[in-house]
XYZ file of C-alpha atoms in Angstrom:
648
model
C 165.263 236.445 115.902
C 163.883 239.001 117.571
C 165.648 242.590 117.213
C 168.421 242.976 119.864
C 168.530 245.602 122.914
C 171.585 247.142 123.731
C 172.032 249.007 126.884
C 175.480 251.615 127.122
C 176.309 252.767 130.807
C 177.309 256.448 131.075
C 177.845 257.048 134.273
C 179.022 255.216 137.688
C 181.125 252.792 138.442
C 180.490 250.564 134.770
C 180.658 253.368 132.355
C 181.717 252.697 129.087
C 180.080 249.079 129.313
C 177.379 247.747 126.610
C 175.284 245.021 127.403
C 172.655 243.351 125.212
C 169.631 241.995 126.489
C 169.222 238.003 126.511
C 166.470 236.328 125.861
C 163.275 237.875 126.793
C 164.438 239.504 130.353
C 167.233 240.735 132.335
C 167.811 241.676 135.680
C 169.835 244.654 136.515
C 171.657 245.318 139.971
C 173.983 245.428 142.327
C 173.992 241.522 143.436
C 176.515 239.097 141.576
C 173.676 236.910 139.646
C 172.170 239.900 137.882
C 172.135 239.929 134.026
C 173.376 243.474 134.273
C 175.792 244.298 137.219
C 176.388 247.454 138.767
C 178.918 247.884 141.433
C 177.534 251.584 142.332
C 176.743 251.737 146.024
C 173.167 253.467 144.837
C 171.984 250.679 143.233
C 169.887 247.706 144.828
C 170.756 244.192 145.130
C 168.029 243.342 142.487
C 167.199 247.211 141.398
C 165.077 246.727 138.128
C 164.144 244.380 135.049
C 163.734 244.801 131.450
C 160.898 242.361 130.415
C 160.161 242.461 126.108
C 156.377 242.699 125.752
C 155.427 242.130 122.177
C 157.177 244.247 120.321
C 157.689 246.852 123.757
C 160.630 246.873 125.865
C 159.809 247.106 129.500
C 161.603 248.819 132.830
C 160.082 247.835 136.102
C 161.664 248.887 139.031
C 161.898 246.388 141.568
C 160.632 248.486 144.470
C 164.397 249.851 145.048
C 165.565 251.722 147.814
C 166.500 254.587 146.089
C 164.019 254.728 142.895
C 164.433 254.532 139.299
C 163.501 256.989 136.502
C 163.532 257.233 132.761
C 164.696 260.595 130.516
C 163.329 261.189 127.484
C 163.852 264.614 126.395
C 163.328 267.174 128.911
C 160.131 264.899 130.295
C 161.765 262.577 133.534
C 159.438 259.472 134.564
C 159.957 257.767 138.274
C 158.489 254.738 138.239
C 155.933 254.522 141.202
C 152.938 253.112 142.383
C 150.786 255.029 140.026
C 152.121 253.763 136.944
C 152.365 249.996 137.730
C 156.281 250.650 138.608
C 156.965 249.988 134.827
C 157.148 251.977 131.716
C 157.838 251.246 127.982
C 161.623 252.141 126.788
C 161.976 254.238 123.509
C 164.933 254.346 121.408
C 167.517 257.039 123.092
C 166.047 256.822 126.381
C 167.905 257.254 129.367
C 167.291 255.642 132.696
C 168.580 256.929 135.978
C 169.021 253.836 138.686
C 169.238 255.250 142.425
C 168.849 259.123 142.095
C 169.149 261.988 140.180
C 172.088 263.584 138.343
C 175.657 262.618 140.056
C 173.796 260.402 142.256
C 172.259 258.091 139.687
C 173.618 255.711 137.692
C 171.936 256.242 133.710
C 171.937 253.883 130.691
C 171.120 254.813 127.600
C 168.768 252.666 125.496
C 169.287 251.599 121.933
C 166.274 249.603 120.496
C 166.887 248.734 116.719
C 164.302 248.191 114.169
C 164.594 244.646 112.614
C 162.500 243.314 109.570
C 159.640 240.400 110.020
C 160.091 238.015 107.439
C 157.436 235.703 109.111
C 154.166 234.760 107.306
C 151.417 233.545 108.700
C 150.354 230.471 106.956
C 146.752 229.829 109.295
C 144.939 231.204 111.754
C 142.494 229.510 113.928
C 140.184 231.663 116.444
C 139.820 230.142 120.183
C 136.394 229.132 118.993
C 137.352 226.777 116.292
C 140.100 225.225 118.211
C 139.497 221.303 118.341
C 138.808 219.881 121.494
C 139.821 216.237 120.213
C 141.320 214.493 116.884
C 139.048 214.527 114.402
C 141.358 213.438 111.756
C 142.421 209.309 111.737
C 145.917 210.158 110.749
C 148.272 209.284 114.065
C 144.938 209.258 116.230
C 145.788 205.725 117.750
C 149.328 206.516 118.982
C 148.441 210.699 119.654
C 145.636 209.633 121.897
C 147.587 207.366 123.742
C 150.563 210.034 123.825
C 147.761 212.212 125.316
C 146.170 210.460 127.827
C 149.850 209.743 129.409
C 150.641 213.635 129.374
C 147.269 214.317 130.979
C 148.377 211.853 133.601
C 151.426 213.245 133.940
C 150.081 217.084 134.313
C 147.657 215.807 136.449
C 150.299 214.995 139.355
C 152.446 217.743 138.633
C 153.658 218.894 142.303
C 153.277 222.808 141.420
C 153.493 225.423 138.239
C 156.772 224.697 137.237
C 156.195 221.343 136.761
C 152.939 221.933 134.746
C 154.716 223.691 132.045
C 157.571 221.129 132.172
C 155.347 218.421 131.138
C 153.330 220.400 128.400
C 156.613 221.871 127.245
C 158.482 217.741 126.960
C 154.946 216.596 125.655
C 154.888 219.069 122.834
C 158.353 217.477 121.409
C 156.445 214.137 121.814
C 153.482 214.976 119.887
C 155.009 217.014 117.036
C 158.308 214.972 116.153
C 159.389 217.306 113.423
C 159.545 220.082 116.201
C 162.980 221.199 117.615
C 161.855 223.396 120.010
C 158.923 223.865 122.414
C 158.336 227.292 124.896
C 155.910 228.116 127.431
C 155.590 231.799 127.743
C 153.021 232.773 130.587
C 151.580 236.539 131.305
C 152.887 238.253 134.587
C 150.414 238.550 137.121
C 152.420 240.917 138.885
C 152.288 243.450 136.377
C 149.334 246.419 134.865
C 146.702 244.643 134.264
C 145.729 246.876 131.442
C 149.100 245.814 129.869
C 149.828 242.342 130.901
C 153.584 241.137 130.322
C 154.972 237.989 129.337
C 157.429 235.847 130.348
C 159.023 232.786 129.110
C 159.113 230.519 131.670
C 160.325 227.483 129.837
C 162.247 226.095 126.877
C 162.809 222.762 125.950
C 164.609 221.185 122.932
C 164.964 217.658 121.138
C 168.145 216.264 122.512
C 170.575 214.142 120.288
C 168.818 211.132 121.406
C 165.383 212.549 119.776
C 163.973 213.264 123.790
C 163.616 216.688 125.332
C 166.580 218.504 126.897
C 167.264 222.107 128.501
C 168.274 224.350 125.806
C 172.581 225.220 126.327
C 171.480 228.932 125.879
C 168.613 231.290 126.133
C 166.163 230.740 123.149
C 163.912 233.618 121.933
C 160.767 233.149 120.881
C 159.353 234.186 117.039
C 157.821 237.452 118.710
C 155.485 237.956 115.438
C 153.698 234.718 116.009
C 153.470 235.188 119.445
C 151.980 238.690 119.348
C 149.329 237.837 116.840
C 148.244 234.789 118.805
C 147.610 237.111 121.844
C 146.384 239.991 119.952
C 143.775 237.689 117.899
C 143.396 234.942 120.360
C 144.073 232.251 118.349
C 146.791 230.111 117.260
C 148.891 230.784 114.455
C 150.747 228.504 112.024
C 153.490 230.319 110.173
C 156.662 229.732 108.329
C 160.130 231.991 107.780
C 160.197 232.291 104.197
C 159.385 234.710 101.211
C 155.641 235.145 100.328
C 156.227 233.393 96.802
C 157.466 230.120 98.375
C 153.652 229.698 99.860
C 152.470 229.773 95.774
C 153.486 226.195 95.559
C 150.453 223.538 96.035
C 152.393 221.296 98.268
C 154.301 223.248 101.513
C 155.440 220.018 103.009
C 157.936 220.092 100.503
C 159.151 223.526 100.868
C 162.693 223.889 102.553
C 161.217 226.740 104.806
C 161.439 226.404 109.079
C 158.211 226.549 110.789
C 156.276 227.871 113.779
C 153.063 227.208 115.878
C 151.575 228.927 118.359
C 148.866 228.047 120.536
C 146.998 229.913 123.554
C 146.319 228.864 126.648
C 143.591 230.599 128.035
C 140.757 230.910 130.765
C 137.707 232.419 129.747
C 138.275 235.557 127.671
C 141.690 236.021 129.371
C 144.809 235.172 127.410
C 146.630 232.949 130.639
C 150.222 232.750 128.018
C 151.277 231.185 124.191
C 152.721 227.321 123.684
C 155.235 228.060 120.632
C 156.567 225.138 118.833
C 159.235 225.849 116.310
C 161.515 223.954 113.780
C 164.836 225.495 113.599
C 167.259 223.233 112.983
C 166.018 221.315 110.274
C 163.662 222.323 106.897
C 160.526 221.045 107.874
C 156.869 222.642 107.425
C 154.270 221.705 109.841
C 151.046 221.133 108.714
C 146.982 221.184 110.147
C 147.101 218.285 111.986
C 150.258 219.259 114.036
C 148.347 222.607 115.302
C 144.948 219.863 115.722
C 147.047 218.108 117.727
C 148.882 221.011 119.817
C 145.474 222.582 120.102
C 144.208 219.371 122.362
C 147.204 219.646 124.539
C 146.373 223.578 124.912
C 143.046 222.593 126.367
C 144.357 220.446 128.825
C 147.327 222.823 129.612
C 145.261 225.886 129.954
C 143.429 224.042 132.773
C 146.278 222.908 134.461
C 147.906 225.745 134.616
C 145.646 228.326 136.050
C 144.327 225.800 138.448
C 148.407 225.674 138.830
C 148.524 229.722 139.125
C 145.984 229.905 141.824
C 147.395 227.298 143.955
C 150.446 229.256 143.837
C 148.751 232.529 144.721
C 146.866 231.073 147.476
C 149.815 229.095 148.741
C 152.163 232.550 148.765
C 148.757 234.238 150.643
C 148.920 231.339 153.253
C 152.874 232.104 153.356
C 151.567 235.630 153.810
C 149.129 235.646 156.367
C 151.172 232.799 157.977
C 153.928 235.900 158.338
C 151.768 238.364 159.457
C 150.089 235.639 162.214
C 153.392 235.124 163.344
C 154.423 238.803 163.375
C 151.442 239.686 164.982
C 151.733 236.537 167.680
C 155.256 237.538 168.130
C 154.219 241.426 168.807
C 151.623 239.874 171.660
C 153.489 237.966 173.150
C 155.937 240.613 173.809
C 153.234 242.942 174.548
C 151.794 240.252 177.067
C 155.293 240.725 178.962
C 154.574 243.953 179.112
C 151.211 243.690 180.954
C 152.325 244.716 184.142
C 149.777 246.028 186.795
C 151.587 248.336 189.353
C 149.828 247.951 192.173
C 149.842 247.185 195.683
C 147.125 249.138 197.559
C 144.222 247.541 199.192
C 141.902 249.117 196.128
C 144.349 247.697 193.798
C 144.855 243.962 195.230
C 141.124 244.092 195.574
C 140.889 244.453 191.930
C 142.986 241.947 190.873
C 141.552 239.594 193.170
C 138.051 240.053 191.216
C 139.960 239.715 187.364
C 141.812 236.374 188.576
C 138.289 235.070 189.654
C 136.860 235.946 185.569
C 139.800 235.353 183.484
C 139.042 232.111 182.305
C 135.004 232.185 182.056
C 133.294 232.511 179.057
C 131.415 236.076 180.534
C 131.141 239.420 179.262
C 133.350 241.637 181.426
C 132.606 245.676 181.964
C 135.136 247.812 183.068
C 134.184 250.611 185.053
C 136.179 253.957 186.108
C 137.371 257.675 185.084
C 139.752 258.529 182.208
C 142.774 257.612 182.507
C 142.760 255.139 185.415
C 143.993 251.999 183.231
C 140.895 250.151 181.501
C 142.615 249.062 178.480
C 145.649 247.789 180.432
C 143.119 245.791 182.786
C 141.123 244.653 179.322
C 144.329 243.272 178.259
C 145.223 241.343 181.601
C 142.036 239.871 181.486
C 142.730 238.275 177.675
C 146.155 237.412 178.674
C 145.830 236.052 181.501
C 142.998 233.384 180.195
C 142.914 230.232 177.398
C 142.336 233.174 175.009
C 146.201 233.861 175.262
C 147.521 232.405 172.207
C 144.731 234.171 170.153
C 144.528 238.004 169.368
C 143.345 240.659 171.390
C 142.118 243.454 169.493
C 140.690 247.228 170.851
C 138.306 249.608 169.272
C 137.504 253.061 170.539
C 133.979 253.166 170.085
C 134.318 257.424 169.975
C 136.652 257.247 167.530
C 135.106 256.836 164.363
C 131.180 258.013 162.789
C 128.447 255.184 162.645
C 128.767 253.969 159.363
C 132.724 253.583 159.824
C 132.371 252.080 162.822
C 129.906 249.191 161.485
C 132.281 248.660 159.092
C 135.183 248.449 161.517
C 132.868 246.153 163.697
C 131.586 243.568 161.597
C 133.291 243.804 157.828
C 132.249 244.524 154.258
C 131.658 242.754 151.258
C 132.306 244.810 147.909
C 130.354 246.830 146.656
C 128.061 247.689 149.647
C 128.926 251.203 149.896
C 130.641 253.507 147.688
C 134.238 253.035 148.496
C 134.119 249.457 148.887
C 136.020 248.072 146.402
C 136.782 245.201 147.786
C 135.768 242.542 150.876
C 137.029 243.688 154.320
C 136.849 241.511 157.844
C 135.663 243.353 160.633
C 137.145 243.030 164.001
C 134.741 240.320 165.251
C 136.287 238.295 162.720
C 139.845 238.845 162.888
C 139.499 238.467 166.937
C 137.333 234.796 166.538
C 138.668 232.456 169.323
C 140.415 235.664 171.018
C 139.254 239.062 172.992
C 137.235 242.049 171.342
C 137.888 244.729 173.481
C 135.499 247.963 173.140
C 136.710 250.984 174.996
C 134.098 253.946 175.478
C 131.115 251.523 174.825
C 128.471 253.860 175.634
C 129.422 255.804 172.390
C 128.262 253.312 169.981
C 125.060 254.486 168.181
C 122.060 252.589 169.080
C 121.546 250.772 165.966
C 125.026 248.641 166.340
C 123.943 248.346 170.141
C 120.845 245.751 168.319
C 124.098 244.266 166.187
C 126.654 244.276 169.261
C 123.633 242.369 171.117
C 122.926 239.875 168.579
C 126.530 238.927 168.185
C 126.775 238.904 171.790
C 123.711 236.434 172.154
C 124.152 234.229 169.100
C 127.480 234.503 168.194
C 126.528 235.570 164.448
C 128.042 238.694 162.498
C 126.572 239.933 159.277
C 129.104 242.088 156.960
C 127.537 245.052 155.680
C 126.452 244.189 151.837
C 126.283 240.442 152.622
C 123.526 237.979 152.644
C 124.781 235.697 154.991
C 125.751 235.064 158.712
C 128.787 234.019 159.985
C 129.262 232.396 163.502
C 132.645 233.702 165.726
C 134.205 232.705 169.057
C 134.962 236.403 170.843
C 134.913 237.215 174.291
C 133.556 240.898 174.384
C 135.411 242.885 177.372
C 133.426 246.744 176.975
C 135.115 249.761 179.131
C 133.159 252.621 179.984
C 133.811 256.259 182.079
C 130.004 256.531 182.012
C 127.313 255.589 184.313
C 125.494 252.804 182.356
C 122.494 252.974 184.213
C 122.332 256.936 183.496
C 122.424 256.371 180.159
C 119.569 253.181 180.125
C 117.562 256.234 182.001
C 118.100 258.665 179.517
C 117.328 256.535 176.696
C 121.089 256.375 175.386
C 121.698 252.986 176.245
C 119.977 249.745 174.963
C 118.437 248.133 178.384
C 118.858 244.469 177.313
C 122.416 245.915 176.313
C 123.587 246.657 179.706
C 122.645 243.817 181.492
C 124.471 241.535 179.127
C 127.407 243.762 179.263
C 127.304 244.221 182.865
C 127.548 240.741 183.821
C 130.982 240.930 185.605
C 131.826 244.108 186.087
C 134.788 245.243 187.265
C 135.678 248.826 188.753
C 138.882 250.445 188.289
C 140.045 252.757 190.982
C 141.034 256.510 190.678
C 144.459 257.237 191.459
C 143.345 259.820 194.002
C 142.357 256.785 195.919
C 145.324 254.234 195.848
C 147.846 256.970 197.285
C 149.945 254.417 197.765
C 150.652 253.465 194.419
C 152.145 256.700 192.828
C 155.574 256.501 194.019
C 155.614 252.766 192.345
C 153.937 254.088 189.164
C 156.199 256.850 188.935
C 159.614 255.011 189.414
C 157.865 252.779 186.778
C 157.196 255.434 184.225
C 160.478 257.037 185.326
C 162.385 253.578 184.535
C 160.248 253.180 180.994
C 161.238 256.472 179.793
C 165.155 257.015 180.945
C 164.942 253.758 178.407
C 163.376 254.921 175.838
C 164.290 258.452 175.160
C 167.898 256.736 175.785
C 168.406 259.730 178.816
C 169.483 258.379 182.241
C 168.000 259.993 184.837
C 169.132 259.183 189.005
C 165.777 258.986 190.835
C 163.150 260.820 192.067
C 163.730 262.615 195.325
C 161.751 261.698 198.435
C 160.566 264.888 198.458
C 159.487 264.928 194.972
C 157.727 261.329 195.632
C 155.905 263.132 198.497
C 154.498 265.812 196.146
C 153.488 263.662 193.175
C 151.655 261.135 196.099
C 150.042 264.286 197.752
C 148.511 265.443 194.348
C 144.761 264.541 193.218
C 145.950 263.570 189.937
C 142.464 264.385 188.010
C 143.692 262.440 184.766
C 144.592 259.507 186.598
C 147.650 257.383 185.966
C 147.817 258.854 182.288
C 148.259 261.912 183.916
C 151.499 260.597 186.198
C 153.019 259.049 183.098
C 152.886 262.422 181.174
C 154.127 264.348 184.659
C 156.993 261.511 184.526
C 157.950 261.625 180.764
C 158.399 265.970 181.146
C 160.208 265.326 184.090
C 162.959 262.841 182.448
C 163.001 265.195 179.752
C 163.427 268.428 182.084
C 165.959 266.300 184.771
C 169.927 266.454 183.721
C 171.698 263.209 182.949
C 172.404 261.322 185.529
C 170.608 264.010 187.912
C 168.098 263.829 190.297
C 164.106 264.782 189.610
C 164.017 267.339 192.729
C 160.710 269.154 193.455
C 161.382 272.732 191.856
C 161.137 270.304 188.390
C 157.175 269.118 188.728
C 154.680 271.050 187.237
C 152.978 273.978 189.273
C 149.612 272.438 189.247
C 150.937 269.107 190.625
C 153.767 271.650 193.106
C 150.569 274.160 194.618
C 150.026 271.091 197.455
C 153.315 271.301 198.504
C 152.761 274.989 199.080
C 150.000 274.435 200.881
C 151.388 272.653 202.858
C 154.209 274.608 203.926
C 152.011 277.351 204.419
C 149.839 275.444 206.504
C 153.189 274.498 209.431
C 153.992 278.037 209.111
C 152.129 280.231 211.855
C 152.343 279.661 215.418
C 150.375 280.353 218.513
C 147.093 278.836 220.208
C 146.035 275.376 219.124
C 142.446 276.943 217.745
C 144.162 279.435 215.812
C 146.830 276.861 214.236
C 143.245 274.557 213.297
C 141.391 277.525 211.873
C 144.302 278.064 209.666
C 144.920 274.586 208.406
C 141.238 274.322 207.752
C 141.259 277.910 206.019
C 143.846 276.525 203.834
C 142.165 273.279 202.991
C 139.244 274.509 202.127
C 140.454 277.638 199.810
C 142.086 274.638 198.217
C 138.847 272.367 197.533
C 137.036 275.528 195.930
C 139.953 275.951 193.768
C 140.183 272.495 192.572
C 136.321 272.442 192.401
C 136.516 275.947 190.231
C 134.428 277.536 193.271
C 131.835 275.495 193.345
C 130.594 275.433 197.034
C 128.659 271.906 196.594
C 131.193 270.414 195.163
C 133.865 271.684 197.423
C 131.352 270.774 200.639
C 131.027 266.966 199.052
C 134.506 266.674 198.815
C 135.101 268.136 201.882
C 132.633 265.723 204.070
C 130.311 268.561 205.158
C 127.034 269.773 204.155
C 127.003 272.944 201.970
C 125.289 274.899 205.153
C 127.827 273.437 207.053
C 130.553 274.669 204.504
C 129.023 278.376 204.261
C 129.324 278.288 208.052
C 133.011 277.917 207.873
C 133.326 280.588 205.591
C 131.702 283.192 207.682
C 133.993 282.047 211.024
C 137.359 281.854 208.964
C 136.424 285.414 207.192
C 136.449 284.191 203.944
C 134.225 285.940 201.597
C-alpha cells in the first residue's frame, strides 16, 4: 500500500476537517461530486486535483477563477501558466484555494514516509521483451486467448474501451492474478514531468471472470516507478529478501506483482500492473512472457486510441470555433447595412448587385473613410460565398516579412520564432472572401505571390516545399490612384489589371449630401444603444449643419462627430447646434454672416462670394490652386476676384 495523504482544512467554511487521499487522485471543490468538498464561496466548482506521481504528490489547479497557491515557509507558489499549473506537495505545505490570507481557503499537507518491502524478483529491458511465446507451456490455449483479445481491441469503439479489454484479458491470461490496472501518463500535464493516472482496475469476480473493483485499488507504486524509470517490466514479490534464497519461489507463500510498459517509441505511453493479493501465489517467467505479448498489442492500440481521441476533441474544437465564428457572421451580416439613398449611392449599389455572385476580382476605389470595408463585406455577403468566412487584412499594418506570414502561412521552423505550423489567411478564407484593404501597400515581392495565387489558385507557406490549391475571392480596397503607382514603379502592372477587373468607386461624403442626416440618425441610434445613454434627436438645425459640412474624413468622420455628440447631449435631450464641433459649426457661421448685410443686389453678391471664397482658402490651407479648382475658376480668374473684393 502506498503511504497515505492526509489533507487538514484550517480555514473556511470546512475547518477542522481531515481528508485522506483515495486512490491515486482526488478532486477538490466546490461542486457536490468532488473527492474533497468545500462549501467556501471562493472556491471553484472543480478548483484543483491532487494526482500521486511516483513517489510525488501533485497540485494542479484546474484553471480556477480565483487561483491557487502553495506556502512553504516564507516562499508562496501560484500555480500559473509558467509552471505547467502544477507543483509537487512537501510535507507541511500549505495550499491557499481562491486568494490570499482571509480570502483563501488553506490545507495543510501531511505526506508520511512508509517503508518498501517490495523486491524485485526480474527485470526485463523494452528490448528483450518477447514479441511472441517462445516457451510450449500453455502456448496452444494463450495463443488462442490472444488472438480473441486482439480481436476484441481491435473493435474497441474508443480509449476507454481499449484498456477495458487489455485490463479483462490480463485476468484471462494470468489465472493466478487477482487484480489487473491500466495506469496511462497525462497528456495534459509538463511534459518534462509526465503524470500518471490510473484509468482502470479490474478484479477476478467470485465466478473466476473480471469485475469492477467495490473500492479504489492502489497500485504497488515501487514496481510501477521502476518500470517507468528503467523502461522495462518488473516482476516482484512482497516478502523479506531471505524468502527469495529458496530454489523453488512457486512454493513460497509470498503475493506477487508484474508490471509491464506500454510504450511508443522511446516514450513511456503508461504501466499494465498485474497483482496477486488475495491469495499466496508467485508468478513466474512465463506469466510476464505472456503479459509482455499483450503489452505489444496494447501499446498499439492505445496510442492509436490516444490520438483518435485528441483529434476527435480538435474536430470538437474547431467544430466550436466554426460555429462561433459562423454564428459571429451571421450576426455581423445583419449588420451590413448600407445607408444610402442618393443618386451616387443607389448608383453604387446598382454596380455591387451586378458582381456579387461572379467569380471576379473586385477593386474598391475612394478616400479614407468613405466605407470600403463595409462595401467589401456586402459584396461577400451578399453572394454564394455567404456561408463561408470573410476575412480582412490591412495591408499597412504590418512589415513584409509579417505580412507574408499573415498572407500565406508558415511551416515550423522557417524563421526564428516559428515554432510551430501557422495557416495564413488564404487558407483559413478557402471557399470564402479575402478582403485586402490598402492594397497598394503590399511590398512588391508578395505583389508576384498575391498574383500567382490570384492566377493559379496556389499558396506556398513560407518554409514549405509544397503548393496548396484554395477557393478565395480576392476583393482589394485602395485610397490610391493605381495607375499612379504602375507609373511610378510602385505597383506591379500585370497586378493592377487583374485587380482592377471590376472596380467599384465609393463616393465621398462631400458628394452624397443627402445622406448625412440618415447616417447620422444611424450613428446617433447605434450609440444611444451602446453607451446605454438615450439621447432625443438631432435638431433640424443641427442636421442642417452636419449636411452643410465637407466632412474631409468621410463617414468615419460623422460617426466620431455623432458618438461626441451622444456623449456631450443630456439624457433624453436634444443634440442642438451649440453641441457640434467648431470645425464642423464655422459653415453655419458663414452662413449667417453671409444673410447679414443689406443694400444693392451687387454689393449683397460681392459679399457672399467674399465669404465663400475666404472659406475655400481656409479649407485648402491658402492654397490659391486648390481653392480656384474647388471653386470652378481658373487661378487667374481667382486672383482677379481677390483684387475686386479687396482681399489681400
Amino acid at each position: 500500500m502506498p503511504p497515505s495523504v492526509h489533507f487538514e482544512v484550517v480555514s473556511g467554511a470546512a475547518r477542522g476537517s481531515v481528508f485522506e487521499l483515495p486512490a491515486e487522485s482526488a478532486l477538490i471543490g466546490r461542486a457536490p461530486h468532488a473527492d474533497l468538498v468545500l462549501p467556501d464561496a471562493h472556491v471553484s466548482s472543480e478548483h484543483a486535483r491532487v494526482l500521486r506521481n511516483g513517489d510525488a504528490v501533485i497540485l494542479q489547479d484546474l484553471r480556477s477563477t480565483n487561483g491557487t497557491a502553495v506556502r512553504r515557509g516564507e516562499e508562496r507558489l501560484e500555480l500559473r501558466e509558467h509552471n505547467g499549473w502544477r507543483v509537487e506537495l512537501a510535507n507541511g505545505d500549505r495550499v491557499e484555494l481562491g486568494g490570499i490570507g482571509d480570502e483563501s481557503t488553506v490545507l495543510s499537507v501531511v505526506l508520511p514516509e512508509a517503508p518498501d518491502t517490495t523486491h524485485v524478483i526480474d527485470v526485463r529491458p523494452l528490448r528483450d521483451l518477447p514479441t511472441d511465446l517462445v516457451s510450449a507451456q500453455r502456448n496452444g490455449e494463450v495463443l488462442r486467448t490472444l488472438a480473441r483479445v486482439q480481436h476484441r481491441i481491435g473493435i474497441a469503439p474508443d480509449l476507454d474501451g481499449v484498456v477495458a479489454v487489455v485490463a479483462d484479458a490480463a485476468l484471462e491470461l494470468v489465472p493466478r492474478a487477482t487484480h489487473a490496472t491500466v495506469v496511462l501518463r497525462d497528456d495534459n500535464g509538463d511534459a518534462a514531468t509526465p503524470a500518471y493516472l490510473p484509468v482502470i482496475t479490474r478484479v477476478r469476480g467470485p465466478d473466476g471472470g473480471a469485475a469492477a473493483p467495490e473500492s479504489p485499488v492502489p497500485i504497488t507504486r515501487s514496481v510501477f516507478r521502476r518500470v517507468v524509470a528503467q523502461r522495462a517490466a518488473v516482476l516482484a514479490a512482497d516478502a523479506p529478501a531471505e524468502s527469495f534464497s529458496s530454489e523453488s519461489l512457486l512454493g513460497a507463500s509470498i503475493r506477487s506483482t508484474i508490471g509491464i510498459p506500454l510504450w511508443r517509441g522511446e516514450e513511456i505511453l503508461g504501466v499494465l500492473q498485474v497483482d496477486n493479493r488475495d491469495v499466496p501465489a508467485m508468478f513466474d517467467p512465463n506469466d510476464v512472457d505472456v503479459l509482455s505479448v499483450l503489452s505489444h498489442n496494447a501499446s498499439l492500440a492505445v496510442d492509436n486510441s490516444r490520438l483518435i481521441r485528441r483529434l476527435v476533441a480538435a474536430e470538437q474544437r474547431l467544430e466550436r470555433e466554426n460555429s462561433y465564428l459562423r454564428s459571429r457572421e451571421r450576426s455581423r451580416r445583419g449588420q451590413i447595412d448600407i445607408i444610402g439613398e442618393s443618386r451616387a449611392m443607389r448608383a453604387l449599389l446598382a454596380q455591387l448587385d451586378k458582381v456579387v455572385d461572379t467569380r471576379v476580382t473586385v477593386l474598391i476605389e475612394g478616400e479614407t473613410g468613405v466605407g470600403k470595408e463595409l462595401i467589401a463585406a456586402a459584396v461577400h455577403y451578399r453572394s454564394r460565398r455567404r456561408d463561408r468566412l470573410f476575412v480582412a487584412q490591412n495591408c499597412a499594418a504590418m512589415p513584409e516579412n509579417l505580412l507574408e506570414s499573415a498572407l500565406f502561412g508558415h511551416r515550423r521552423g522557417a524563421f526564428t520564432g516559428a515554432t510551430e505550423d501557422k495557416r495564413g489567411l488564404f487558407d483559413v478564407a478557402d471557399g470564402g472572401t479575402l478582403f485586402l484593404d490598402e492594397v497598394a501597400e503590399l511590398p512588391l515581392p508578395l505583389q508576384a505571390k498575391l498574383l500567382r495565387a490570384l492566377q493559379e489558385g496556389e499558396i506556398r507557406p513560407l518554409g514549405a516545399t509544397t503548393v496548396k490549391y484554395v477557393d478565395v475571392r480576392i476583393v482589394a480596397a485602395t485610397n490610391r490612384n493605381l495607375e499612379k503607382e504602375v507609373e511610378a514603379g510602385r505597383f506591379r502592372e500585370d497586378l493592377f489589371y487583374r485587380l482592377k477587373v471590376f472596380p467599384l468607386h465609393v463616393p465621398p461624403l462631400r458628394e452624397r449630401r443627402d445622406d448625412v442626416p440618415r447616417l447620422a440618425n444611424h450613428f446617433l441610434d447605434r450609440y444611444t444603444r451602446e453607451i446605454g445613454k438615450p439621447v432625443a434627436a438631432l435638431t433640424q438645425e443641427t442636421l442642417e449643419i452636419l449636411a452643410a459640412y465637407d466632412w474631409p474624413g468621410n463617414v468615419r468622420e460623422l460617426e466620431n462627430e455623432i458618438q461626441r455628440l451622444v456623449i456631450q447631449a443630456e439624457v433624453d435631450g436634444l443634440v442642438t447646434p451649440n453641441l457640434v464641433s467648431a470645425k464642423v459649426r464655422k459653415l453655419k457661421d458663414v452662413f449667417q454672416r453671409g444673410t447679414t448685410p443689406k443694400g444693392t443686389l451687387r454689393e449683397m453678391v460681392e459679399h457672399v462670394e467674399k465669404l465663400f471664397i475666404l472659406e475655400s482658402l481656409r479649407e485648402h490651407g491658402n492654397s490659391k490652386t486648390a481653392a480656384a479648382k474647388a471653386l470652378g475658376i481658373t487661378r487667374e480668374g481667382l486672383h482677379k476676384k481677390l483684387r475686386q473684393l479687396g482681399i489681400g
